[in-house]
CSV table of C-alpha atoms and ligand atoms in Angstrom, one decimal:
chain,number,residue,atom,x,y,z
S,1,MET,CA,13.6,31.1,88.4
S,2,ILE,CA,12.1,32.7,91.6
S,3,LYS,CA,12.3,31.0,95.0
S,4,VAL,CA,10.4,32.5,97.9
S,5,CYS,CA,12.1,31.7,101.2
S,6,LYS,CA,10.5,31.7,104.6
S,7,PHE,CA,12.8,31.5,107.7
S,8,GLY,CA,11.2,30.3,111.0
S,9,GLY,CA,11.9,31.5,114.5
S,10,THR,CA,14.9,29.3,115.3
S,11,SER,CA,16.5,30.3,112.1
S,12,MET,CA,16.2,33.8,113.2
S,13,ALA,CA,17.1,33.2,116.9
S,14,ASP,CA,20.4,35.1,117.0
S,15,GLY,CA,23.1,36.8,114.9
S,16,ILE,CA,25.0,33.6,114.2
S,17,ASN,CA,21.8,32.0,112.8
S,18,MET,CA,20.8,35.2,110.7
S,19,LYS,CA,24.2,34.9,109.3
S,20,ARG,CA,23.5,31.2,108.2
S,21,VAL,CA,20.2,32.5,106.6
S,22,ALA,CA,22.1,35.1,104.7
S,23,ASP,CA,24.6,32.4,103.5
S,24,ILE,CA,21.7,30.3,102.3
S,25,ILE,CA,20.2,33.1,100.4
S,26,ALA,CA,23.6,34.1,98.8
S,27,ALA,CA,24.0,30.4,97.7
S,28,ASP,CA,21.2,30.6,95.1
S,29,LYS,CA,20.4,33.6,93.1
S,30,ALA,CA,16.8,32.5,92.6
S,31,ARG,CA,16.3,33.2,96.3
S,32,ARG,CA,15.0,36.7,95.8
S,33,PHE,CA,12.1,37.2,98.1
S,34,VAL,CA,12.5,36.3,101.8
S,35,VAL,CA,9.8,36.2,104.5
S,36,VAL,CA,10.9,36.1,108.1
S,37,SER,CA,9.5,35.2,111.5
S,38,ALA,CA,10.4,36.8,114.8
S,39,PRO,CA,13.4,35.4,116.7
S,40,GLY,CA,12.5,32.1,118.4
S,41,LYS,CA,14.2,30.2,121.1
S,42,ARG,CA,18.0,30.1,121.2
S,43,PHE,CA,18.1,27.2,123.7
S,44,GLY,CA,15.7,25.0,125.8
S,45,GLY,CA,14.1,27.3,128.4
S,46,ASP,CA,14.5,30.5,126.3
S,47,THR,CA,11.5,32.6,125.4
S,48,LYS,CA,10.4,33.4,121.9
S,49,ILE,CA,10.2,37.2,121.0
S,50,THR,CA,6.5,36.7,120.1
S,51,ASP,CA,5.8,35.3,123.6
S,52,LEU,CA,7.7,38.3,125.3
S,53,LEU,CA,5.5,40.6,123.1
S,54,TYR,CA,2.3,39.0,124.2
S,55,ARG,CA,3.5,39.6,127.7
S,56,THR,CA,4.3,43.2,126.8
S,57,HIS,CA,0.7,43.5,125.8
S,58,THR,CA,-0.6,42.3,129.1
S,59,ASP,CA,1.8,44.9,130.9
S,60,VAL,CA,0.4,47.7,128.7
S,61,LYS,CA,-3.0,46.7,129.5
S,62,GLU,CA,-2.3,46.7,133.2
S,63,THR,CA,-0.1,49.6,133.6
S,64,GLY,CA,-0.3,51.6,130.3
S,65,HIS,CA,3.3,50.9,129.7
S,66,CYS,CA,5.7,48.5,128.3
S,67,GLY,CA,7.6,46.7,131.1
S,68,GLU,CA,10.3,44.1,131.6
S,69,ALA,CA,9.3,41.8,128.8
S,70,PHE,CA,9.7,44.6,126.3
S,71,GLN,CA,13.0,45.4,127.8
S,72,LYS,CA,14.1,41.9,126.9
S,73,VAL,CA,12.9,42.2,123.4
S,74,CYS,CA,15.0,45.4,123.1
S,75,GLU,CA,18.1,43.7,124.5
S,76,ARG,CA,17.6,40.7,122.1
S,77,PHE,CA,17.4,42.9,118.9
S,78,CYS,CA,20.2,45.2,120.1
S,79,GLY,CA,22.4,42.1,120.7
S,80,ILE,CA,21.7,40.7,117.3
S,81,VAL,CA,22.5,44.1,115.5
S,82,SER,CA,25.8,44.5,117.4
S,83,GLU,CA,26.7,40.8,116.7
S,84,LEU,CA,26.1,41.2,113.0
S,85,GLY,CA,27.9,44.7,113.1
S,86,LEU,CA,25.2,46.4,111.3
S,87,SER,CA,24.9,50.2,111.0
S,88,LEU,CA,21.1,50.0,111.5
S,89,ASP,CA,19.9,52.5,114.2
S,90,MET,CA,18.1,49.9,116.2
S,91,GLN,CA,17.6,52.0,119.3
S,92,THR,CA,15.4,54.5,117.3
S,93,ILE,CA,13.4,51.8,115.6
S,94,LEU,CA,12.8,50.1,119.1
S,95,ASP,CA,11.9,53.5,120.6
S,96,ASP,CA,9.3,53.9,117.9
S,97,ALA,CA,8.0,50.5,118.4
S,98,ARG,CA,7.6,51.1,122.1
S,99,ARG,CA,5.7,54.4,121.5
S,100,GLU,CA,3.3,52.8,118.9
S,101,ILE,CA,2.7,49.7,121.2
S,102,GLU,CA,1.7,51.9,124.1
S,103,GLU,CA,-0.5,54.2,121.8
S,104,GLU,CA,-2.2,51.2,119.9
S,105,LYS,CA,-2.9,49.1,123.0
S,106,SER,CA,-3.6,46.2,120.5
S,107,GLU,CA,-2.6,42.7,121.1
S,108,ASP,CA,-2.1,41.9,117.4
S,109,PHE,CA,-0.1,45.1,116.7
S,110,THR,CA,2.2,44.3,119.8
S,111,ALA,CA,2.7,40.7,118.7
S,112,SER,CA,3.5,41.7,115.1
S,113,ARG,CA,6.4,43.9,116.1
S,114,GLY,CA,8.6,40.7,116.4
S,115,GLU,CA,8.3,40.0,112.7
S,116,TYR,CA,8.5,43.7,111.8
S,117,LEU,CA,11.8,44.1,113.7
S,118,SER,CA,13.2,40.9,112.5
S,119,ALA,CA,12.4,41.8,108.8
S,120,ARG,CA,14.1,45.2,109.2
S,121,VAL,CA,17.2,43.6,110.6
S,122,MET,CA,17.3,41.0,107.9
S,123,ALA,CA,16.7,43.5,105.1
S,124,ALA,CA,19.9,45.4,106.5
S,125,LEU,CA,21.9,42.4,106.7
S,126,LEU,CA,21.1,41.2,103.1
S,127,GLY,CA,21.0,44.7,101.6
S,128,PHE,CA,17.5,43.9,100.4
S,129,GLU,CA,14.6,46.2,100.4
S,130,PHE,CA,12.1,45.9,103.3
S,131,VAL,CA,8.4,45.6,102.6
S,132,ASP,CA,6.1,46.0,105.4
S,133,ALA,CA,3.4,43.3,105.3
S,134,ARG,CA,1.0,45.8,106.5
S,135,ALA,CA,0.9,47.5,103.2
S,136,VAL,CA,0.3,44.3,101.2
S,137,VAL,CA,-1.4,41.6,103.3
S,138,LYS,CA,-5.1,42.5,103.7
S,139,PHE,CA,-7.9,41.0,105.8
S,140,GLY,CA,-11.5,41.4,104.6
S,141,GLU,CA,-14.7,42.1,106.4
S,142,ASN,CA,-15.1,38.7,108.0
S,143,GLY,CA,-11.6,38.7,109.4
S,144,ASN,CA,-10.2,36.1,106.7
S,145,LEU,CA,-7.5,37.0,104.3
S,146,ASP,CA,-8.6,39.0,101.3
S,147,GLY,CA,-6.6,36.8,98.8
S,148,GLU,CA,-7.4,38.7,95.7
S,149,LEU,CA,-6.4,42.1,97.0
S,150,THR,CA,-3.4,40.7,98.9
S,151,PHE,CA,-2.0,38.9,95.8
S,152,ARG,CA,-2.4,41.9,93.7
S,153,LEU,CA,-0.9,44.3,96.2
S,154,THR,CA,2.0,42.1,97.0
S,155,ALA,CA,2.7,41.6,93.2
S,156,GLU,CA,2.6,45.2,92.7
S,157,ALA,CA,5.0,46.1,95.6
S,158,LEU,CA,7.5,43.4,94.5
S,159,LYS,CA,7.4,44.0,90.8
S,160,GLY,CA,10.5,45.6,89.6
S,161,LYS,CA,12.4,44.7,92.9
S,162,ARG,CA,15.2,42.4,92.4
S,163,CYS,CA,15.1,41.3,96.0
S,164,ALA,CA,13.1,42.1,99.1
S,165,VAL,CA,12.4,40.9,102.6
S,166,VAL,CA,8.8,40.9,103.6
S,167,SER,CA,7.7,40.6,107.4
S,168,GLY,CA,5.6,37.4,108.2
S,169,PHE,CA,2.7,36.7,110.4
S,170,TYR,CA,0.6,39.8,110.0
S,171,GLY,CA,-1.3,42.2,107.7
S,172,GLU,CA,-4.0,44.9,108.1
S,173,ASP,CA,-7.8,44.7,108.4
S,174,ARG,CA,-10.4,46.9,106.7
S,175,LYS,CA,-10.1,49.6,109.4
S,176,GLY,CA,-6.4,49.9,108.9
S,177,LYS,CA,-5.4,48.1,112.1
S,178,VAL,CA,-2.7,45.5,112.2
S,179,LYS,CA,-4.1,41.9,112.5
S,180,THR,CA,-2.0,38.7,112.8
S,181,PHE,CA,-2.6,35.1,111.6
S,182,SER,CA,-2.9,32.4,114.3
S,183,ARG,CA,0.4,31.3,115.8
S,184,GLY,CA,3.0,29.9,113.3
S,185,GLY,CA,1.3,32.2,110.6
S,186,SER,CA,4.5,33.4,109.0
S,187,ASP,CA,4.3,30.2,107.0
S,188,VAL,CA,1.1,31.6,105.5
S,189,SER,CA,2.8,34.9,104.8
S,190,GLY,CA,5.5,33.0,102.8
S,191,ALA,CA,2.9,31.2,100.8
S,192,ILE,CA,1.2,34.4,100.0
S,193,VAL,CA,4.5,36.0,98.7
S,194,ALA,CA,5.2,32.9,96.7
S,195,ARG,CA,1.8,33.0,95.1
S,196,ALA,CA,1.9,36.8,94.5
S,197,VAL,CA,5.3,36.6,92.5
S,198,GLY,CA,4.4,33.3,90.9
S,199,ALA,CA,7.3,31.6,92.5
S,200,ASP,CA,8.8,28.3,91.1
S,201,CYS,CA,9.2,27.1,94.6
S,202,TYR,CA,8.2,28.1,98.1
S,203,GLU,CA,11.1,27.0,100.4
S,204,ASN,CA,10.2,27.0,104.0
S,205,TRP,CA,13.3,26.8,106.2
S,206,THR,CA,13.1,25.4,109.7
S,207,ASP,CA,14.9,23.5,112.3
S,208,VAL,CA,14.2,20.0,111.1
S,209,SER,CA,15.3,18.2,107.9
S,210,GLY,CA,11.9,18.1,106.4
S,211,PHE,CA,8.4,17.0,107.2
S,212,LEU,CA,8.9,13.9,109.5
S,213,ALA,CA,6.5,10.9,109.7
S,214,CYS,CA,5.7,11.7,113.2
S,215,ASP,CA,6.3,14.4,115.8
S,216,PRO,CA,10.1,14.2,116.8
S,217,ARG,CA,9.1,15.2,120.3
S,218,ILE,CA,7.2,11.9,120.6
S,219,VAL,CA,9.2,9.5,118.6
S,220,GLU,CA,12.9,9.6,118.5
S,221,ASN,CA,14.3,10.4,115.1
S,222,PRO,CA,11.4,9.7,113.0
S,223,GLU,CA,11.8,9.0,109.3
S,224,ASN,CA,11.8,12.0,106.8
S,225,ILE,CA,9.0,12.1,104.4
S,226,ARG,CA,10.7,12.7,101.0
S,227,MET,CA,7.4,13.7,99.1
S,228,LEU,CA,4.0,14.7,100.4
S,229,SER,CA,0.9,15.6,98.4
S,230,TYR,CA,-1.0,18.9,99.2
S,231,LYS,CA,-3.8,16.7,100.4
S,232,GLU,CA,-1.6,14.7,102.8
S,233,LEU,CA,-0.1,18.1,104.0
S,234,ARG,CA,-3.4,19.5,104.7
S,235,GLU,CA,-4.5,16.5,106.8
S,236,LEU,CA,-1.2,16.2,108.7
S,237,SER,CA,-0.9,20.0,109.4
S,238,TYR,CA,-4.4,20.4,110.4
S,239,MET,CA,-4.3,17.4,112.7
S,240,GLY,CA,-1.2,18.9,114.5
S,241,ALA,CA,2.0,18.4,112.6
S,242,ASN,CA,2.7,22.1,113.2
S,243,VAL,CA,6.0,22.1,111.2
S,244,LEU,CA,3.9,24.0,108.6
S,245,HIS,CA,0.8,26.1,109.5
S,246,SER,CA,-2.2,24.2,108.2
S,247,GLU,CA,-3.3,27.3,106.1
S,248,SER,CA,-0.1,27.7,104.2
S,249,ILE,CA,-1.4,25.4,101.5
S,250,PHE,CA,-4.2,27.6,100.2
S,251,PRO,CA,-2.3,30.4,98.5
S,252,VAL,CA,0.1,28.0,96.7
S,253,ARG,CA,-2.4,25.3,95.9
S,254,GLU,CA,-4.2,27.2,93.3
S,255,ALA,CA,-1.1,28.0,91.4
S,256,ASP,CA,0.5,24.5,91.8
S,257,ILE,CA,3.7,26.1,93.5
S,258,PRO,CA,5.5,23.2,95.2
S,259,ILE,CA,6.6,23.8,98.8
S,260,ARG,CA,9.9,22.6,100.0
S,261,ILE,CA,10.7,22.2,103.6
S,262,LYS,CA,14.5,22.6,104.4
S,263,ASN,CA,16.7,22.7,107.5
S,264,THR,CA,18.6,25.9,108.1
S,265,PHE,CA,21.2,24.0,110.1
S,266,ARG,CA,21.7,21.2,107.4
S,267,PRO,CA,21.0,22.9,104.2
S,268,GLU,CA,22.6,20.0,102.3
S,269,ASP,CA,19.8,17.6,103.5
S,270,GLU,CA,17.1,16.8,101.0
S,271,GLY,CA,14.1,18.0,102.9
S,272,THR,CA,10.5,17.3,101.9
S,273,ASP,CA,8.8,18.3,98.6
S,274,ILE,CA,5.1,19.0,99.0
S,275,VAL,CA,3.6,18.8,95.6
S,276,PRO,CA,0.1,18.9,93.7
S,277,THR,CA,-1.7,15.7,94.2
S,278,ALA,CA,-1.5,14.9,90.4
S,279,LYS,CA,2.3,15.2,90.5
S,280,TYR,CA,2.7,12.9,93.7
S,281,ARG,CA,4.7,9.8,93.3
S,282,PHE,CA,3.8,7.0,95.6
S,283,GLY,CA,6.8,6.3,97.7
S,284,GLY,CA,5.8,2.8,98.9
S,285,ARG,CA,4.9,3.4,102.5
S,286,VAL,CA,1.3,2.4,103.3
S,287,VAL,CA,1.1,5.3,105.8
S,288,THR,CA,2.9,8.6,104.9
S,289,GLY,CA,2.6,10.2,108.2
S,290,ILE,CA,1.0,10.4,111.7
S,291,ALA,CA,-0.1,13.5,113.5
S,292,GLY,CA,-2.3,14.3,116.5
S,293,LYS,CA,-3.8,16.7,118.9
S,294,LYS,CA,-4.8,16.6,122.5
S,295,ASP,CA,-7.8,17.9,124.4
S,296,PHE,CA,-11.0,17.1,122.6
S,297,THR,CA,-14.5,16.5,124.0
S,298,VAL,CA,-16.7,14.0,122.3
S,299,ILE,CA,-20.5,14.4,122.6
S,300,PHE,CA,-22.1,11.1,121.9
S,301,VAL,CA,-25.9,11.0,121.0
S,302,GLU,CA,-27.9,7.8,120.6
S,303,LYS,CA,-31.5,7.4,119.7
S,304,SER,CA,-33.2,4.3,118.2
S,305,MET,CA,-34.3,4.8,114.6
S,306,MET,CA,-32.4,7.9,114.5
S,307,ASN,CA,-31.7,7.2,110.9
S,308,SER,CA,-35.2,7.5,109.8
S,309,GLU,CA,-36.0,10.7,111.8
S,310,ILE,CA,-35.9,13.5,109.2
S,311,GLY,CA,-33.9,16.5,110.2
S,312,PHE,CA,-32.2,14.9,113.3
S,313,ALA,CA,-28.7,15.9,112.4
S,314,HIS,CA,-29.9,19.3,111.5
S,315,LYS,CA,-31.5,20.0,114.9
S,316,VAL,CA,-28.4,18.8,116.7
S,317,LEU,CA,-26.1,20.9,114.4
S,318,GLY,CA,-28.5,23.7,115.1
S,319,VAL,CA,-27.6,23.7,118.7
S,320,LEU,CA,-24.0,23.9,118.0
S,321,GLU,CA,-24.5,26.7,115.5
S,322,ARG,CA,-26.5,28.8,118.0
S,323,HIS,CA,-23.5,28.7,120.3
S,324,GLY,CA,-20.9,29.3,117.5
S,325,ILE,CA,-19.2,25.9,118.2
S,326,SER,CA,-17.4,24.3,115.3
S,327,PHE,CA,-16.8,20.6,115.4
S,328,GLU,CA,-13.7,18.7,114.1
S,329,HIS,CA,-15.3,15.3,113.2
S,330,MET,CA,-18.7,13.6,113.2
S,331,PRO,CA,-18.5,9.9,113.2
S,332,SER,CA,-21.9,8.3,113.0
S,333,GLY,CA,-23.7,4.9,113.0
S,334,ILE,CA,-27.3,3.9,112.3
S,335,ASP,CA,-28.5,5.0,115.7
S,336,THR,CA,-25.6,7.0,117.0
S,337,MET,CA,-23.8,10.2,116.2
S,338,SER,CA,-20.8,11.8,117.8
S,339,PHE,CA,-19.4,15.2,117.8
S,340,VAL,CA,-15.7,15.8,118.3
S,341,ILE,CA,-15.0,19.4,119.6
S,342,ASP,CA,-12.0,21.2,120.8
S,343,SER,CA,-12.5,21.2,124.7
S,344,ALA,CA,-11.4,24.8,124.8
S,345,LEU,CA,-14.6,25.8,123.2
S,346,LEU,CA,-16.8,24.3,125.8
S,347,LYS,CA,-15.4,25.8,128.9
S,348,ASN,CA,-17.3,27.9,131.4
S,349,GLY,CA,-20.5,26.0,131.4
S,350,VAL,CA,-21.0,25.8,127.6
S,351,LEU,CA,-20.8,22.0,127.6
S,352,GLU,CA,-23.6,21.8,130.0
S,353,ILE,CA,-25.9,24.1,128.2
S,354,ILE,CA,-25.2,22.4,124.8
S,355,THR,CA,-26.0,18.9,126.1
S,356,LYS,CA,-29.1,20.1,127.7
S,357,GLU,CA,-30.3,21.8,124.5
S,358,ILE,CA,-29.5,18.7,122.5
S,359,GLU,CA,-31.6,16.7,124.8
S,360,GLN,CA,-34.4,19.2,124.3
S,361,ALA,CA,-34.0,19.4,120.7
S,362,VAL,CA,-34.0,15.6,119.6
S,363,ASN,CA,-35.1,13.8,122.9
S,364,PRO,CA,-32.3,11.2,122.5
S,365,ASP,CA,-32.1,7.8,124.5
S,366,VAL,CA,-28.6,8.6,125.6
S,367,VAL,CA,-26.3,11.7,125.6
S,368,ARG,CA,-22.9,11.0,126.9
S,369,VAL,CA,-19.8,13.1,127.2
S,370,PHE,CA,-16.2,11.8,126.9
S,371,ASP,CA,-13.6,14.3,128.0
S,372,ASP,CA,-9.6,14.5,127.7
S,373,ILE,CA,-9.7,12.8,124.3
S,374,SER,CA,-6.8,13.1,121.9
S,375,LEU,CA,-7.1,12.5,118.1
S,376,ILE,CA,-4.4,10.7,116.2
S,377,ALA,CA,-4.6,11.0,112.4
S,378,VAL,CA,-2.9,8.3,110.2
S,379,VAL,CA,-2.5,9.7,106.8
S,380,GLY,CA,-1.4,8.4,103.4
S,381,HIS,CA,-2.4,7.8,99.9
S,382,GLY,CA,-0.9,4.3,100.2
S,383,MET,CA,-3.8,3.2,102.6
S,384,SER,CA,-6.3,2.9,99.7
S,385,ARG,CA,-3.9,0.8,97.7
S,386,SER,CA,-3.3,-1.8,100.6
S,387,VAL,CA,-5.6,-4.2,102.3
S,388,GLY,CA,-5.7,-4.6,106.0
S,389,THR,CA,-4.4,-1.2,107.1
S,390,SER,CA,-7.2,-0.5,109.6
S,391,ALA,CA,-6.7,-4.0,111.2
S,392,ARG,CA,-2.9,-3.4,111.6
S,393,LEU,CA,-3.5,0.1,113.0
S,394,PHE,CA,-6.1,-1.1,115.7
S,395,ASP,CA,-4.0,-4.2,116.4
S,396,ALA,CA,-0.9,-2.1,117.1
S,397,ILE,CA,-2.9,0.2,119.4
S,398,ALA,CA,-4.5,-2.7,121.2
S,399,ARG,CA,-1.1,-4.4,121.7
S,400,ALA,CA,0.1,-1.2,123.4
S,401,GLY,CA,-2.8,-1.6,126.0
S,402,VAL,CA,-4.7,1.5,124.6
S,403,ASN,CA,-8.4,1.6,124.5
S,404,VAL,CA,-9.8,3.3,121.3
S,405,ARG,CA,-12.5,5.7,122.1
S,406,MET,CA,-13.6,6.8,118.7
S,407,ILE,CA,-13.0,6.1,115.0
S,408,ASP,CA,-13.5,8.2,112.0
S,409,GLN,CA,-12.5,7.1,108.5
S,410,GLY,CA,-13.0,9.6,105.7
S,411,SER,CA,-14.5,8.2,102.5
S,412,SER,CA,-11.4,9.3,100.7
S,413,GLU,CA,-9.3,6.6,102.4
S,414,LEU,CA,-6.6,9.3,102.7
S,415,ASN,CA,-6.9,9.1,106.6
S,416,ILE,CA,-8.1,7.3,109.6
S,417,ILE,CA,-8.6,9.2,112.8
S,418,VAL,CA,-8.9,7.4,116.1
S,419,GLY,CA,-9.6,8.9,119.5
S,420,VAL,CA,-7.8,7.8,122.7
S,421,ASP,CA,-7.6,9.1,126.2
S,422,ASN,CA,-5.2,11.9,126.6
S,423,GLU,CA,-3.1,9.9,128.9
S,424,ASN,CA,-2.5,7.3,126.3
S,425,TYR,CA,-1.8,9.7,123.4
S,426,GLU,CA,2.1,9.3,123.2
S,427,ARG,CA,2.0,5.7,123.9
S,428,ALA,CA,-0.5,5.1,121.0
S,429,ILE,CA,1.4,7.2,118.6
S,430,ARG,CA,4.6,5.3,119.3
S,431,ALA,CA,2.7,2.0,118.7
S,432,VAL,CA,1.4,3.2,115.4
S,433,TYR,CA,4.8,4.5,114.3
S,434,GLU,CA,6.5,1.2,115.1
S,435,GLU,CA,3.8,-0.7,113.2
S,436,PHE,CA,4.0,1.2,110.0
S,437,PHE,CA,7.6,2.5,110.0
S,438,THR,CA,10.0,0.4,112.0
S,439,LYS,CA,8.7,-3.1,111.9
S,440,LYS,CA,10.2,-5.5,109.2
S,441,THR,CA,6.7,-5.7,107.8
S,442,ALA,CA,6.3,-1.9,107.8
S,443,ASP,CA,6.7,-1.4,104.1
S,444,PHE,CA,4.1,-1.8,101.4
S,445,GLY,CA,1.3,-3.8,103.1
S,446,TYR,CA,0.1,-5.7,100.2
S,447,GLN,CA,-1.4,-4.2,97.0
S,448,ALA,CA,-5.3,-4.6,96.6
H,1,ADP,P1,9.7,27.5,112.7
H,1,ADP,O1,9.9,28.3,113.9
H,1,ADP,O2,10.8,27.3,111.7
H,1,ADP,O3,8.4,27.9,111.9
H,1,ADP,P2,8.2,25.5,114.1
H,1,ADP,O4,8.6,25.3,115.5
H,1,ADP,O5,6.9,26.1,113.8
H,1,ADP,O6,9.4,26.0,113.3
H,1,ADP,O7,8.1,24.0,113.5
H,1,ADP,C1,9.2,23.1,113.5
H,1,ADP,C2,8.9,22.1,114.6
H,1,ADP,O8,7.9,21.3,114.4
H,1,ADP,C3,10.0,21.0,114.7
H,1,ADP,O9,11.2,21.5,115.5
H,1,ADP,C4,9.3,19.9,115.4
H,1,ADP,O10,9.6,19.9,116.7
H,1,ADP,C5,7.9,20.2,115.2
H,1,ADP,N1,7.1,19.1,114.6
H,1,ADP,C6,6.0,18.6,115.0
H,1,ADP,N2,5.6,17.6,114.1
H,1,ADP,C7,6.5,17.5,113.0
H,1,ADP,C8,6.6,16.7,111.9
H,1,ADP,N3,5.6,15.8,111.6
H,1,ADP,N4,7.7,17.0,111.1
H,1,ADP,C9,8.7,17.8,111.5
H,1,ADP,N5,8.5,18.7,112.6
H,1,ADP,C10,7.5,18.5,113.4
H,2,LIG,N1,6.3,34.5,115.5
H,2,LIG,C1,4.9,34.0,115.3
H,2,LIG,C2,4.9,32.9,116.3
H,2,LIG,O1,5.5,32.6,117.0
H,2,LIG,C3,4.7,33.5,113.9
H,2,LIG,C4,5.6,32.5,113.3
H,2,LIG,O2,6.7,32.3,113.9
H,2,LIG,O3,5.2,32.0,112.3
H,2,LIG,O4,3.8,32.2,116.3
H,3,MG,MG1,6.4,27.6,112.4
């Protein structure tokens, strides 16, 4: 039995927590391969090591040298090493990191040092070998992970090792330069290692007792989801449930490796099992979870007889493609089509150019833009089994006094996505949670 364990930022925040992590690993011999994040926040208002490193990069860009932010990084790591009483020569390791950061002048390299240093410390604490992700995680020409090469190199590096600590969050590109995943990417690194060693389980240790039915920063004490399918995970994490990076699913999915979310601070809690859809057991809830994200723009296009105009969608999509803009959703009617786009992609006049080009390309009756839209995804295999889910959803949102600006229901009936104004986001989420989780009628709906 092999378990790969990834520990997130809070689990690595200080010496006491790292000691907890060591105890968790010692409690199960199957926990042989460990992937770590950089130390995160120790308390509200604290700064994550990764954020200090992004600031360090700005300092290096502006002055050529690491500044105060890197000094803080050094103090945190020296503090951890002395708290743990390790004989690791941290000062030399930090001096090397400083020199390389100033030489490389690369944002990704600088940010990656958090995970590198954290893995060095953890390896020393556990007495495990350290494996630098740079040697095994490889990105291809297009900037995406080169899965085949990565899995092979990782498997080779770990073969014959009883135990090892691998640094999370980064790898190396074709030119031999360090490249990071997007934020929260150590989850992906953990999934890569799990896949490469053919783990029986990928344990993802964090600061909550599992995947919760809703963001705990919006709804107090939401219900824990005991079991989640890969598909539900993908929908929820993509739509903002950032307890697990939305790309973590890909390496483990092909090998049917289950993911278990566990709480470092309450290891006795059951957590959440994320399993292949074929092994998923329906737990009785109509809705499995709710997630959401703010700050989208909807471009709405209307034209009579749009449906019969061949190539209409192609022309509009061509405009987006020319500007390298991806869209999240495309709800459409007979004579209408909407594009939901991350507002960050439309800054600095891009939105104005795009709407103009759409007008020129298809000569629509109306092009309208809605700004400051939040998307809320209601996800669950149970929705296809019960009648009236949409009615309950919209009723709940309406009762909360919130106007629905957009609706998109995938044909799989696994999710319904609604758009509301940013200012109504939290209110709408609470209303939906109450409808499907806390009301007496919350359970089961009724079976179709
Ligand atoms: P780590 O540093 O361990 O990777 P993250 O901060 O990335 O941890 O993810 C855990 C956090 O995700 C939780 O503390 C919680 O605030 C937040 N979160 C958002 N949505 C959810 C959800 N649906 N279930 C659990 N946690 C969630
Ligand atoms: N340390 C990185 C971040 O803060 C990666 C991670 O924690 O997964 O985003
Ligand atoms: Mg995370």
